[in-house]
Coordinates of C-alpha atoms in Angstrom, one line a residue:
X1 CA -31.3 4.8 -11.4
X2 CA -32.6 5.6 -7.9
X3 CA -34.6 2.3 -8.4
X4 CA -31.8 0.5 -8.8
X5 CA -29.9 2.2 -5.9
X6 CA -32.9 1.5 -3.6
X7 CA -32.9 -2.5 -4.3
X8 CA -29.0 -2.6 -3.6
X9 CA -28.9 -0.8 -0.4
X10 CA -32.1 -3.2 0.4
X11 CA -29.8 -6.4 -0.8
X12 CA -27.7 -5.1 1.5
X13 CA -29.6 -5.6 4.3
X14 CA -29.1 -9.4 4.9
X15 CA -30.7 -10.9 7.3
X16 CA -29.2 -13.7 8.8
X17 CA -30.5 -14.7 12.1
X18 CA -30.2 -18.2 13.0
X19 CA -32.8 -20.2 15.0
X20 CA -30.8 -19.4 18.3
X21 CA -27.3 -18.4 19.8
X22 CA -26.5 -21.7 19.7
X23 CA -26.2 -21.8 15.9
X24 CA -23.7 -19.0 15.4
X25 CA -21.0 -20.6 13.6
X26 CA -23.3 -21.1 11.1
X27 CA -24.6 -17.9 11.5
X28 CA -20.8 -16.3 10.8
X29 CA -20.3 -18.0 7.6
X30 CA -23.6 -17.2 6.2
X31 CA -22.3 -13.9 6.0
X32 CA -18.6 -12.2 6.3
X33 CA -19.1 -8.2 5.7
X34 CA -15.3 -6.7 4.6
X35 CA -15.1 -2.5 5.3
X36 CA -12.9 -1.6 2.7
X37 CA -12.3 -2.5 -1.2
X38 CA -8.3 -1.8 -0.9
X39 CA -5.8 -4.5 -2.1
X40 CA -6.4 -6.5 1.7
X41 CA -10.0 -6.6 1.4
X42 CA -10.5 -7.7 -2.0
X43 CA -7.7 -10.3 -1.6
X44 CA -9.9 -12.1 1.4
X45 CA -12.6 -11.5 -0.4
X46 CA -11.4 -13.7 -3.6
X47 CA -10.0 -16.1 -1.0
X48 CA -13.5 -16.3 0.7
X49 CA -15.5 -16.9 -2.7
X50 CA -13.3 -19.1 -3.7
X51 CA -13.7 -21.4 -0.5
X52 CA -17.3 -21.1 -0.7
X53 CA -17.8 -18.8 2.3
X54 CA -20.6 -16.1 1.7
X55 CA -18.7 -12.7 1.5
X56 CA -20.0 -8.9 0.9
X57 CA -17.4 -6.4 0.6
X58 CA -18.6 -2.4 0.9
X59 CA -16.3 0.2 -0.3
X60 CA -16.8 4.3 0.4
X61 CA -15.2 5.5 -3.2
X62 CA -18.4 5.8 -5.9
X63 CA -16.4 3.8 -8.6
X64 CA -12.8 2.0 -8.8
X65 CA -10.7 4.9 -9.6
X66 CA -12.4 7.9 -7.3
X67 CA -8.7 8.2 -6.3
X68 CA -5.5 8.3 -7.2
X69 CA -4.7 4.8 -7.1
X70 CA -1.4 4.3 -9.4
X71 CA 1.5 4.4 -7.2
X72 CA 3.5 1.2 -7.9
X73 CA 3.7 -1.3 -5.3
X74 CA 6.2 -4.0 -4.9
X75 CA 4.7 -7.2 -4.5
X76 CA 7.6 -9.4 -2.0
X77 CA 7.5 -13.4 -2.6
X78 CA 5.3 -13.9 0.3
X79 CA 2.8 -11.5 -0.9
X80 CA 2.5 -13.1 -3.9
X81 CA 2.5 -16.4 -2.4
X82 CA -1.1 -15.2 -0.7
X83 CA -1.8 -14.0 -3.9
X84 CA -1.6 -17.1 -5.3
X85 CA -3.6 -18.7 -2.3
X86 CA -6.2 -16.6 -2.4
X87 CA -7.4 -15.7 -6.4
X88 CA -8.5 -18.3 -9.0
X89 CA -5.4 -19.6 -11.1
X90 CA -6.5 -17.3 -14.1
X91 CA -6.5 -14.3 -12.0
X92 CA -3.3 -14.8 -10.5
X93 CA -1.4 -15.0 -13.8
X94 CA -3.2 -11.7 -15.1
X95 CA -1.5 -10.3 -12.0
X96 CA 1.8 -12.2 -13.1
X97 CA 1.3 -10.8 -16.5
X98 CA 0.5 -7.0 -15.4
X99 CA 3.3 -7.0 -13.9
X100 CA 6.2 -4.0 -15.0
X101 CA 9.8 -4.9 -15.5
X102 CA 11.4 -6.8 -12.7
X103 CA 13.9 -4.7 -10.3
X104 CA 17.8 -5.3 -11.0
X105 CA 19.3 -3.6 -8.5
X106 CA 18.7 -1.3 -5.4
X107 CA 20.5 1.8 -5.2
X108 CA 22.1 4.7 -2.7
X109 CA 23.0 7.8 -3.8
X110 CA 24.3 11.3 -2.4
X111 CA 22.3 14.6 -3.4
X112 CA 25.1 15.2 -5.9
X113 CA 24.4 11.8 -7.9
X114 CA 27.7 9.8 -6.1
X115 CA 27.4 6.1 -5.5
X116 CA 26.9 5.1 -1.8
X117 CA 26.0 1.7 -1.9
X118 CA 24.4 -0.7 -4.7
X119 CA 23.1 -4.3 -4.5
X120 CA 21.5 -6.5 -6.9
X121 CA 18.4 -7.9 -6.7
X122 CA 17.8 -12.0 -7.6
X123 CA 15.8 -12.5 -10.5
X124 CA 14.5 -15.8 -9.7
X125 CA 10.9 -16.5 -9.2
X126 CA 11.6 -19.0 -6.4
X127 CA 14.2 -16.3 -4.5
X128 CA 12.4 -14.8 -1.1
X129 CA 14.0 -11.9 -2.6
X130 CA 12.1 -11.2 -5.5
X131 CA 9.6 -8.7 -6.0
X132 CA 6.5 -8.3 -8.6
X133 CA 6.6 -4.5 -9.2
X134 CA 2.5 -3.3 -9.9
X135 CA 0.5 -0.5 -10.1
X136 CA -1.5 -0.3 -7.4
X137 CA -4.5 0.5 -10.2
X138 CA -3.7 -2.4 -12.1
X139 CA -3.7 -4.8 -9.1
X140 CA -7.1 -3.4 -7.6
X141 CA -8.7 -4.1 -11.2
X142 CA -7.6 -7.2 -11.2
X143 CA -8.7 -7.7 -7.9
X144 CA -12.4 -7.0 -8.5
X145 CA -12.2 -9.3 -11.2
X146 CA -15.4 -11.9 -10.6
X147 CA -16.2 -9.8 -7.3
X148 CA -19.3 -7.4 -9.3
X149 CA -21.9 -8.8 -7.1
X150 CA -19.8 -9.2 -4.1
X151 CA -18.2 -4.8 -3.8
X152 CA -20.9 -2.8 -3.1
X153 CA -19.6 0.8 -4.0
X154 CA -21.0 4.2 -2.3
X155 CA -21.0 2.9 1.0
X156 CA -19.8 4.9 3.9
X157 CA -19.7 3.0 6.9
X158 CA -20.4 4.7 10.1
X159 CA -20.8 2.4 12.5
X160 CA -21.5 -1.2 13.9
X161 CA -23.4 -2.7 16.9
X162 CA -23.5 -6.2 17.9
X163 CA -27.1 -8.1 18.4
X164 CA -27.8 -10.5 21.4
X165 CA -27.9 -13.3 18.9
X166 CA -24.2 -13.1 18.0
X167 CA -24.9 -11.3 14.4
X168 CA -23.0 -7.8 13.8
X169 CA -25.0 -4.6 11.8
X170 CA -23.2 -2.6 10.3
X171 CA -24.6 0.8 9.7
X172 CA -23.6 3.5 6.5
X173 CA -24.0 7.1 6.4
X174 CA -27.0 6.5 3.8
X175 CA -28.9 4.7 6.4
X176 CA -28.4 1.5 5.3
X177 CA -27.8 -1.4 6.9
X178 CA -26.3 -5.1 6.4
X179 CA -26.2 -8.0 8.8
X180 CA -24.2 -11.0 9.3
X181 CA -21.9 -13.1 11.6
X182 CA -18.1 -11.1 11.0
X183 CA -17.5 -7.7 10.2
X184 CA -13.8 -7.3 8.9
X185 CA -12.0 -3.8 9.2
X186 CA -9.7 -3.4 6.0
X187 CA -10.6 0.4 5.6
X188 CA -7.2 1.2 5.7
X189 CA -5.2 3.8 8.0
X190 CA -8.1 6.0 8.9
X191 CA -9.9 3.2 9.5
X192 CA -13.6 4.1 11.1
X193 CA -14.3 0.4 12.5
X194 CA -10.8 0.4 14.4
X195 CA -11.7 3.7 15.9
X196 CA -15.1 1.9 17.7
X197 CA -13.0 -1.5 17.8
X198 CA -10.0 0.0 19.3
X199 CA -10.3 3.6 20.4
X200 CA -7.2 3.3 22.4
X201 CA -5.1 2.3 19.2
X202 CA -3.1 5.6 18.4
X203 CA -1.1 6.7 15.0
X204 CA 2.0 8.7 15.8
X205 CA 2.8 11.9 13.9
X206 CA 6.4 11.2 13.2
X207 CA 7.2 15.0 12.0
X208 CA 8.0 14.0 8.4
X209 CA 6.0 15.5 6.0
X210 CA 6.3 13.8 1.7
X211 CA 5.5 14.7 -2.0
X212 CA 5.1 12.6 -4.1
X213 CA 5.0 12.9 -8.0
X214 CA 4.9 10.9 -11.4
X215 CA 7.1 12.0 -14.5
X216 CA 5.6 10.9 -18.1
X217 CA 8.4 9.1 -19.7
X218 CA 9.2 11.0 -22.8
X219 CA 12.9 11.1 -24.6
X220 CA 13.9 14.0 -23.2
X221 CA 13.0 12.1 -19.2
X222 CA 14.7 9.2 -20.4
X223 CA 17.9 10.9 -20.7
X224 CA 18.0 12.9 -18.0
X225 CA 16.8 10.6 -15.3
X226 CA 19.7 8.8 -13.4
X227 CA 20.5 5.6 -14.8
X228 CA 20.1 4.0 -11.5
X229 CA 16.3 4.8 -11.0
X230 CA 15.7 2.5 -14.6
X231 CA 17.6 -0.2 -12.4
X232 CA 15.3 -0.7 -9.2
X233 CA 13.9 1.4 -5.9
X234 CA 16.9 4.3 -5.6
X235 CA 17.4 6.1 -2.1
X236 CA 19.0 9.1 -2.7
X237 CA 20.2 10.7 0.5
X238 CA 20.7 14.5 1.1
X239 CA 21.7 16.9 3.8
X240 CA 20.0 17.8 6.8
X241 CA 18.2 14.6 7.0
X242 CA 16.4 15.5 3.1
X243 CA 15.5 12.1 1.3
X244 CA 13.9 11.5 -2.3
X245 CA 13.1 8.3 -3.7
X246 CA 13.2 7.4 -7.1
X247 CA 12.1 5.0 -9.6
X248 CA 11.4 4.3 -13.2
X249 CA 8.0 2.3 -14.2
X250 CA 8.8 -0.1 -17.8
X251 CA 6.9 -3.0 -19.3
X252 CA 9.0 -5.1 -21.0
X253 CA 9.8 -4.0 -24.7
X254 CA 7.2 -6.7 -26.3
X255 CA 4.0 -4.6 -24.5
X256 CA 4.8 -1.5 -25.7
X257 CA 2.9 -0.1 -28.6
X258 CA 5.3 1.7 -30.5
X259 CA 4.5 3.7 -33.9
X260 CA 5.9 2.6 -37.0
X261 CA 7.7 6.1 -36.8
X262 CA 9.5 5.3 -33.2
X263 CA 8.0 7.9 -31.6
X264 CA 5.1 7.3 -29.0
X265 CA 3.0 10.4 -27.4
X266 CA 3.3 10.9 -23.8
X267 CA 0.9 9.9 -21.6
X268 CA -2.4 12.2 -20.9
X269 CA -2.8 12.8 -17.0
X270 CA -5.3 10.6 -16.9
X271 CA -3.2 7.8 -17.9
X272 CA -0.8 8.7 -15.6
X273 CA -2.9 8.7 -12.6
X274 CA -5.3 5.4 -13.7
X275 CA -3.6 4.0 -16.7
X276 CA -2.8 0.1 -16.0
X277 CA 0.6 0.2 -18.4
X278 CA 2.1 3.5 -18.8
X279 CA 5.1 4.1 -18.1
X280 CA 6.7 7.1 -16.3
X281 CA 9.7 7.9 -12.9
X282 CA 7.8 8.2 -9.5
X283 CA 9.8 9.5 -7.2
X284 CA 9.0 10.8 -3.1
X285 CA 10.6 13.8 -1.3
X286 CA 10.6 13.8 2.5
X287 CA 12.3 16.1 4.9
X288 CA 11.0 17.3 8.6
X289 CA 8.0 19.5 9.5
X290 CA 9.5 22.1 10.4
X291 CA 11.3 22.8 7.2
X292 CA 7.4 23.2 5.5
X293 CA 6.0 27.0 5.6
X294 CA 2.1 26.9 6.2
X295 CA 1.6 23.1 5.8
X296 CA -2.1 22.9 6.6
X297 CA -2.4 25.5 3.4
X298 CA -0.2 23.2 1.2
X299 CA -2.4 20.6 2.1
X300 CA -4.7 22.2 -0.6
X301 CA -2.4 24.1 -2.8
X302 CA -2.1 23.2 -6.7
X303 CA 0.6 20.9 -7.8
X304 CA 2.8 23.5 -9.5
X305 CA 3.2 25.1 -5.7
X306 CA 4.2 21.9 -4.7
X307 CA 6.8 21.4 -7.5
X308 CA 7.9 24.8 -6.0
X309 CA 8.0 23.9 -3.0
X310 CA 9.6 20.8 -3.4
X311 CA 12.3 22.6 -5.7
X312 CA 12.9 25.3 -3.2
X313 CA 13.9 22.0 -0.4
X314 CA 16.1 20.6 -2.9
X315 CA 18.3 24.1 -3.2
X316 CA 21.9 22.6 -4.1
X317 CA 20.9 19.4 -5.3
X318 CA 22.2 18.0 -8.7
X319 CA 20.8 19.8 -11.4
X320 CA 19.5 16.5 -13.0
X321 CA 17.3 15.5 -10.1
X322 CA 15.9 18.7 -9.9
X323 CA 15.2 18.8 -14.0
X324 CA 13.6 15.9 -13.2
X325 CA 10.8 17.4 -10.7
X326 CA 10.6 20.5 -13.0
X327 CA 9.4 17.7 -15.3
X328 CA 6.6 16.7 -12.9
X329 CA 3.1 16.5 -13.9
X330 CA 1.7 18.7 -11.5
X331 CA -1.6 17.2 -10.9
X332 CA -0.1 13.2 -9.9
X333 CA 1.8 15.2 -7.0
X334 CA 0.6 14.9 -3.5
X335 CA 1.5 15.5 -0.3
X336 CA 0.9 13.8 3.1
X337 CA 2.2 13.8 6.6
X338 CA 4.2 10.5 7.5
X339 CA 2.4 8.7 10.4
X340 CA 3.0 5.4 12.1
X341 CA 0.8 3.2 14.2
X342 CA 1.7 2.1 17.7
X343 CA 1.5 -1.3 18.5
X344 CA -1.3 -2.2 20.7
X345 CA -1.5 -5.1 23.3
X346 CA -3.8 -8.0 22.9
X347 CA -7.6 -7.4 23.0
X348 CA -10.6 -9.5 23.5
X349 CA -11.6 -11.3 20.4
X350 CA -14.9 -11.3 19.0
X351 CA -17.0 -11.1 16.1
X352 CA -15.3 -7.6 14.9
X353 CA -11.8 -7.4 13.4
X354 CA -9.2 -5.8 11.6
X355 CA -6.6 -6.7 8.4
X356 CA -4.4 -4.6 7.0
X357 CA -3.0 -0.9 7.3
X358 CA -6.7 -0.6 9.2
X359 CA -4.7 -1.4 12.2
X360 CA -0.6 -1.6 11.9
X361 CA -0.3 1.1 9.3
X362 CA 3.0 1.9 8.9
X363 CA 5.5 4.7 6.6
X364 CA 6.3 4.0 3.4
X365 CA 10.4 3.5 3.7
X366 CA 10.4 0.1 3.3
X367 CA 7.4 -0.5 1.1
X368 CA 6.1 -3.5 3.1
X369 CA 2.3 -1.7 3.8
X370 CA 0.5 -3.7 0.6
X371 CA 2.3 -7.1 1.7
X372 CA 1.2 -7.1 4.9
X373 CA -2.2 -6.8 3.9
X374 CA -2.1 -9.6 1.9
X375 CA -0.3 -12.0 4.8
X376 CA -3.0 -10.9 6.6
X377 CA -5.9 -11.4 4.0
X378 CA -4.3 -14.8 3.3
X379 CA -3.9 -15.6 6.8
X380 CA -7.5 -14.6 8.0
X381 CA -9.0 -16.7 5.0
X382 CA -7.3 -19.8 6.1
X383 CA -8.8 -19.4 9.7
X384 CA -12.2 -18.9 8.3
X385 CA -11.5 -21.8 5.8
X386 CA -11.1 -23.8 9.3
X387 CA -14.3 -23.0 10.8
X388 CA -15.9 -23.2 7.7
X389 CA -14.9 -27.0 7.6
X390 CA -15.7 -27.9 10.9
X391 CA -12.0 -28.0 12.4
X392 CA -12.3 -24.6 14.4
X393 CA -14.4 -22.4 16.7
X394 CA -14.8 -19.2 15.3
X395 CA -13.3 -17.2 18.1
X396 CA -10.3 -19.1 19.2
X397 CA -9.8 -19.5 15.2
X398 CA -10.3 -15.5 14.9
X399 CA -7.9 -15.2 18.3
X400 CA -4.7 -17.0 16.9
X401 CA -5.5 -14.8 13.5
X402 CA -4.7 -11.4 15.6
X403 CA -1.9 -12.7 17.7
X404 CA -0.7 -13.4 14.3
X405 CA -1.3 -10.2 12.4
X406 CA -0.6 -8.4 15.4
X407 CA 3.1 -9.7 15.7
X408 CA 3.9 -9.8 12.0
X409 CA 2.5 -6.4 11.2
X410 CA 4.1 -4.3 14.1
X411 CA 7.8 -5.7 13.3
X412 CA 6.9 -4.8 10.0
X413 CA 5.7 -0.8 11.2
X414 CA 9.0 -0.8 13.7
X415 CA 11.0 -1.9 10.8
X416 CA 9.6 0.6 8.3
X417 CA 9.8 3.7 11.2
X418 CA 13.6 2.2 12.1
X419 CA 14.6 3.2 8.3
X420 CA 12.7 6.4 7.8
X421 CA 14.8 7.4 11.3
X422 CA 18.2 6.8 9.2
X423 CA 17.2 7.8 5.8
X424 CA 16.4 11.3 7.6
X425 CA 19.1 11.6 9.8
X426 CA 20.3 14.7 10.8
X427 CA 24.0 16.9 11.0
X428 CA 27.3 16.8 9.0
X429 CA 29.0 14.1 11.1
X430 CA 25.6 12.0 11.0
X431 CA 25.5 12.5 7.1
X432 CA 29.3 11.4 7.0
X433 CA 29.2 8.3 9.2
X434 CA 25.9 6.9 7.1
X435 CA 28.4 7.4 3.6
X436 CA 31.0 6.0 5.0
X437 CA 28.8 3.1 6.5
X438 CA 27.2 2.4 2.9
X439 CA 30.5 2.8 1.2
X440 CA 32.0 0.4 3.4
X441 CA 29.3 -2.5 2.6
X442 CA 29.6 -1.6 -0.7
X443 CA 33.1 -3.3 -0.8
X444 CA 31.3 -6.8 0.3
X445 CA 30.0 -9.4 -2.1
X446 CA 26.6 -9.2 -3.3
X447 CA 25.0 -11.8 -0.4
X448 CA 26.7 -10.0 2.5
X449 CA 25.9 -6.7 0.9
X450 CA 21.8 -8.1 0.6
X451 CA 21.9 -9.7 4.3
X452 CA 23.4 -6.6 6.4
X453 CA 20.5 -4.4 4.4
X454 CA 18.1 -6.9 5.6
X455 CA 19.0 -6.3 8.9
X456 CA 19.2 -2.3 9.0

């Protein structure tokens, strides 16, 4: 085993010095090192691979599901679009076919289960509005798909440095090392190689604190979870700025294995936190800091004091939403403090860069984090894809690849910080105004209704 370990931490170690500084485009596509195996990462890698350009991707977790990795994401057209651009056909239509059921309808809701505002959501696989719900377990697996000698697990990174013949080291905590001519950030919000990149970016604590949960969908959750969460993403708004979000994860009726007796066991908690097609309610609670007793201890505490906890912030809600976190399986909950980057002017390009939540991380209100990635991955690809034919310089090719990212992802992180700010506003006459607001656009046709949501 150690033998093993030895010659792939040596494999890592490329060397790829070319016969002078003059021959560093050749030297970059020789090698492209990705930090990060997250859904950005291994997207750019497939892309890479697929066009021929020599990739190695090096991932901290020991093994694909270290972590809690089965939160659903909702995959936009344009995500899936780079998707598509980036993964070999047969991949991409194991994605397709992961897939859960398709979203009907997104929903607003008061704390006592009243309709504020509902609009539905095109089914059409050409609309820009449609969206490929996934777990993000099930997409990762598929990503790595074809990638085993391309991820390198167990590795840390620490640190890079850049040598005088153009080539970038990057260095792991088990004294590794591996060489080559690009080394991509895509190690996600924490991201160690934005911190040497960029050490002026800054995250913002925006004073929200979340917990999150998953609920095993069992008869007795079936009927007491709101009809509404079984139809798409519901937003269920309560007093003094107190949010939960809630939705229902089902495969279509054909994938289901069903006994011949009609009943079906629940799912065991390690289906629930790594299983690729079970299904079950997630849902999010988020209210301010200040409302939280002892946060940094919660940090650590058990998931049935966070049920509590969570419970004890709902006081008053409708006795069906908080059946349903009683319901909870304490060990999927989790809590985090909401953070947002700042956007960041321009830097100098060079032979180091960044994809991903690594440098516009944003909250998770509008669910755009995993898409932006992939623009990015798919974006980044086709730069490289440029140089790699001839048709580019590697820096001005890697240059108009930020000023890209760069724009795209911060409207994206303004957008997402925008609606956390109004999905946690604060005080009676605040509260009022925002149910009369969504009651009001409830009364327009479906296409107004989707267009002035678009534009909150």
């Amino acid at each position: 085993m150690k033998d093993s370990k030895k010659k792939k931490n040596q494999e890592a170690e490329t060397n790829l010095h070319g016969e002078s500084s003059n021959n560093n485009e050749v030297l970059m596509l020789s090698k492209v090192m990705i930090v990060g195996a997250g859904t950005g990462g291994l997207c750019l890698a497939q892309g890479l691979q697929q066009s021929g350009i020599d990739v190695s991707v090096f991932e901290r977790d020991r093994t694909p599901t270290d972590r809690l990795q089965g939160y659903r994401l909702h995959i936009s057209s344009n995500g899936a679009r780079a998707l598509e651009d980036c993964l070999p056909g047969t991949l991409f239509q194991e994605f397709l076919g992961s897939a859960a059921k398709s979203n009907q309808a997104v929903n607003f809701l008061d704390s006592n289960l009243k309709r504020l505002l509902t609009f539905a959501i095109v089914d059409d696989s050409h609309a820009e509005s449609r969206e490929i719900p996934v777990s993000r377990m099930t997409l990762r697996k598929v990503l790595l798909r074809g990638l085993e000698n391309v991820v390198n697990f167990e590795k840390r990174f620490q640190r890079y440095e850049q040598r005088p013949d153009g080539s970038v080291v990057a260095h792991f905590e088990d004294d590794s090392t591996a060489q080559g001519g690009l080394l991509i950030g895509a190690d996600g919000a924490s991201s160690t190689v934005r911190g040497q990149l960029l050490p002026q970016a800054k995250r913002i604590e925006t004073e929200i604190v979340a917990i999150s949960g998953k609920v095993p969908l069992n008869d007795y959750v079936r009927r007491i979870t709101p009809t509404e969460f079984f139809a798409g993403p519901t937003l269920v708004l309560g007093p003094d700025g107190r949010f939960l979000f809630g939705s229902a994860v089902e495969f279509p009726s054909n994938d289901r294995q069903t006994p011949v007796d009609g009943q079906s066991d629940p799912p065991s908690s390690d289906d629930l936190m790594f299983g690729e097609r079970v299904e079950y309610v997630m849902w999010g609670f988020s209210c301010r800091r200040d409302l939280f007793h002892d946060l940094a201890r919660l940090g650590h505490a058990p998931g049935d004091e966070l049920l509590t906890v969570t419970l004890r912030l709902m006081t008053g809600w409708h006795a069906t939403l908080r059946a349903l976190i009683k319901a909870t399986a304490p060990e999927t909950t989790n809590v985090f403090e909401v953070k947002s980057a700042e956007r960041i002017a321009p830097w100098n390009t060079g032979r180091v860069t960044l994809l991903g939540d690594a440098l516009h991380n944003m909250t998770p209100y509008r669910g755009m984090g995993a898409n932006m990635a992939l623009l990015d991955a798919d974006s980044l690809r086709r730069a490289l894809l440029r140089v790699h034919r001839g048709e580019s310089e590697l820096i001005p090719a890697l240059h108009d690849y930020e000023a890209e990212m760069n724009d795209r992802g911060f409207r994206a992180v303004e957008a997402s910080l925008k609606q956390m700010k109004q999905v946690h506003r604060q005080g009676r006459f605040a509260n009022a105004m925002r149910g009369f607001s969504l009651k009001t656009i409830d009364r327009f046709p479906v296409h107004l209704k989707r267009a002035i949501m678009q534009r909150q």
